[in-house]
Short mmCIF file of C-alpha atoms in Angstrom, two decimals:
data_model
loop_
_atom_site.label_atom_id
_atom_site.label_comp_id
_atom_site.label_asym_id
_atom_site.label_seq_id
_atom_site.Cartn_x
_atom_site.Cartn_y
_atom_site.Cartn_z
CA MET D 136 35.77 20.22 143.88
CA GLY D 137 39.13 20.07 142.24
CA LEU D 138 40.04 23.05 140.11
CA HIS D 139 42.56 23.35 137.37
CA GLU D 140 43.33 25.95 134.80
CA THR D 141 42.58 26.04 131.12
CA GLY D 142 45.10 28.84 130.55
CA GLY D 143 46.76 31.81 132.20
CA LEU D 144 48.68 31.19 135.41
CA GLY D 145 50.06 27.67 135.37
CA ALA D 146 49.17 26.86 138.96
CA LYS D 147 47.72 23.42 138.40
CA ARG D 148 49.56 20.37 139.61
CA GLY D 149 50.04 17.19 137.65
CA GLY D 150 50.01 13.65 138.94
CA ALA D 151 47.24 12.90 141.42
CA CYS D 152 44.71 15.37 140.03
CA GLY D 153 44.77 13.68 136.62
CA CYS D 154 45.05 17.02 134.84
CA ALA D 155 46.20 17.20 131.25
CA PRO D 156 48.74 19.84 130.17
CA PHE D 157 47.21 23.12 129.07
CA PRO D 158 48.40 26.08 127.03
CA GLY D 159 49.05 29.27 128.93
CA ARG D 160 50.80 32.56 128.36
CA ALA D 161 51.95 33.26 131.92
CA ARG D 162 53.02 30.15 133.75
CA VAL D 163 54.57 29.47 137.11
CA PRO D 164 57.10 26.61 136.96
CA GLN D 165 55.80 23.49 138.70
CA GLY D 166 57.37 23.20 142.13
CA SER D 167 57.93 26.96 142.35
CA LEU D 168 57.59 28.46 145.81
CA LEU D 169 55.41 31.18 144.27
CA GLY D 170 52.93 28.70 142.76
CA PRO D 171 50.71 28.18 145.84
CA LEU D 172 50.71 31.88 146.71
CA LEU D 173 49.82 32.93 143.17
CA TYR D 174 47.06 30.31 143.02
CA VAL D 175 45.54 31.63 146.27
CA LEU D 176 45.67 35.19 144.95
CA TYR D 177 44.24 34.13 141.59
CA THR D 178 41.27 32.34 143.19
CA ALA D 179 40.61 34.75 146.11
CA GLU D 180 37.47 36.16 144.47
CA LEU D 181 35.87 32.73 144.62
CA ALA D 182 35.20 33.31 148.32
CA LEU D 183 33.14 36.39 147.41
CA VAL D 184 30.99 34.35 145.02
CA VAL D 185 30.26 31.79 147.74
CA ASP D 186 29.69 34.46 150.39
CA ARG D 187 26.95 36.10 148.26
CA HIS D 188 24.93 32.89 148.71
CA ARG D 189 25.59 32.77 152.48
CA LEU D 190 27.42 29.45 152.13
CA SER D 191 30.72 28.36 153.62
CA LEU D 192 33.96 27.86 151.72
CA GLN D 193 37.04 25.93 152.71
CA GLN D 194 40.18 25.90 150.57
CA TYR D 195 43.38 23.95 150.96
CA ALA D 196 46.05 24.14 148.28
CA ASP D 197 44.12 23.66 145.01
CA ASP D 198 41.11 21.94 146.62
CA THR D 199 37.91 23.86 147.33
CA GLN D 200 34.87 22.78 149.32
CA VAL D 201 31.56 24.64 149.41
CA TYR D 202 29.15 23.55 152.11
CA ILE D 203 26.04 24.52 154.01
CA SER D 204 24.67 23.55 157.40
CA THR D 205 20.91 23.72 157.77
CA PRO D 206 18.07 22.21 159.79
CA ALA D 207 16.35 19.27 158.07
CA GLY D 208 13.17 21.32 157.62
CA ASP D 209 15.07 23.84 155.48
CA ALA D 210 16.70 21.24 153.20
CA GLU D 211 14.84 22.29 150.02
CA ALA D 212 15.84 25.94 150.42
CA ALA D 213 19.43 24.89 151.16
CA VAL D 214 19.56 22.80 147.98
CA ARG D 215 18.29 25.78 145.96
CA ARG D 216 20.95 28.06 147.49
CA LEU D 217 23.70 25.52 146.88
CA THR D 218 22.56 24.96 143.28
CA ALA D 219 22.45 28.71 142.58
CA CYS D 220 25.91 29.09 144.11
CA LEU D 221 27.31 26.30 141.92
CA VAL D 222 25.89 27.99 138.81
CA ASP D 223 27.64 31.24 139.83
CA ILE D 224 30.86 29.37 140.62
CA GLU D 225 30.80 27.76 137.19
CA ALA D 226 30.38 31.19 135.56
CA TRP D 227 33.23 32.62 137.68
CA LEU D 228 35.48 29.70 136.78
CA LYS D 229 34.79 30.14 133.08
CA ALA D 230 35.42 33.89 133.26
CA ASN D 231 38.74 33.21 135.01
CA ARG D 232 39.81 30.44 132.64
CA LEU D 233 39.44 27.69 135.24
CA ARG D 234 37.33 24.56 135.16
CA LEU D 235 36.13 21.89 137.53
CA ASN D 236 37.98 18.61 137.52
CA PRO D 237 35.05 16.15 137.15
CA ASN D 238 37.16 13.32 138.55
CA LYS D 239 37.29 15.13 141.91
CA THR D 240 33.80 16.68 142.00
#
């Protein structure tokens, strides 16, 4: 899932993500050495949201992947857990002025 901000810290990147400019009060200049570090700090709580659902999270730069490994017989329960986690992620994103990039989801 690609994430980008709707305001606040200006940690989104232009170009390949297809993100439009956004208004923000506290921005980090694009290309700043602090940008990646501040983005990681800003989104650190996301791991706690995923962990509550006993799912796995992998992050690299501004890309995030939530996944689950389960036996085939437990597929329905896994889908329910993943769906519930995505609902909580969406709420967390909204509360933190972030949104999913539908072109990358």
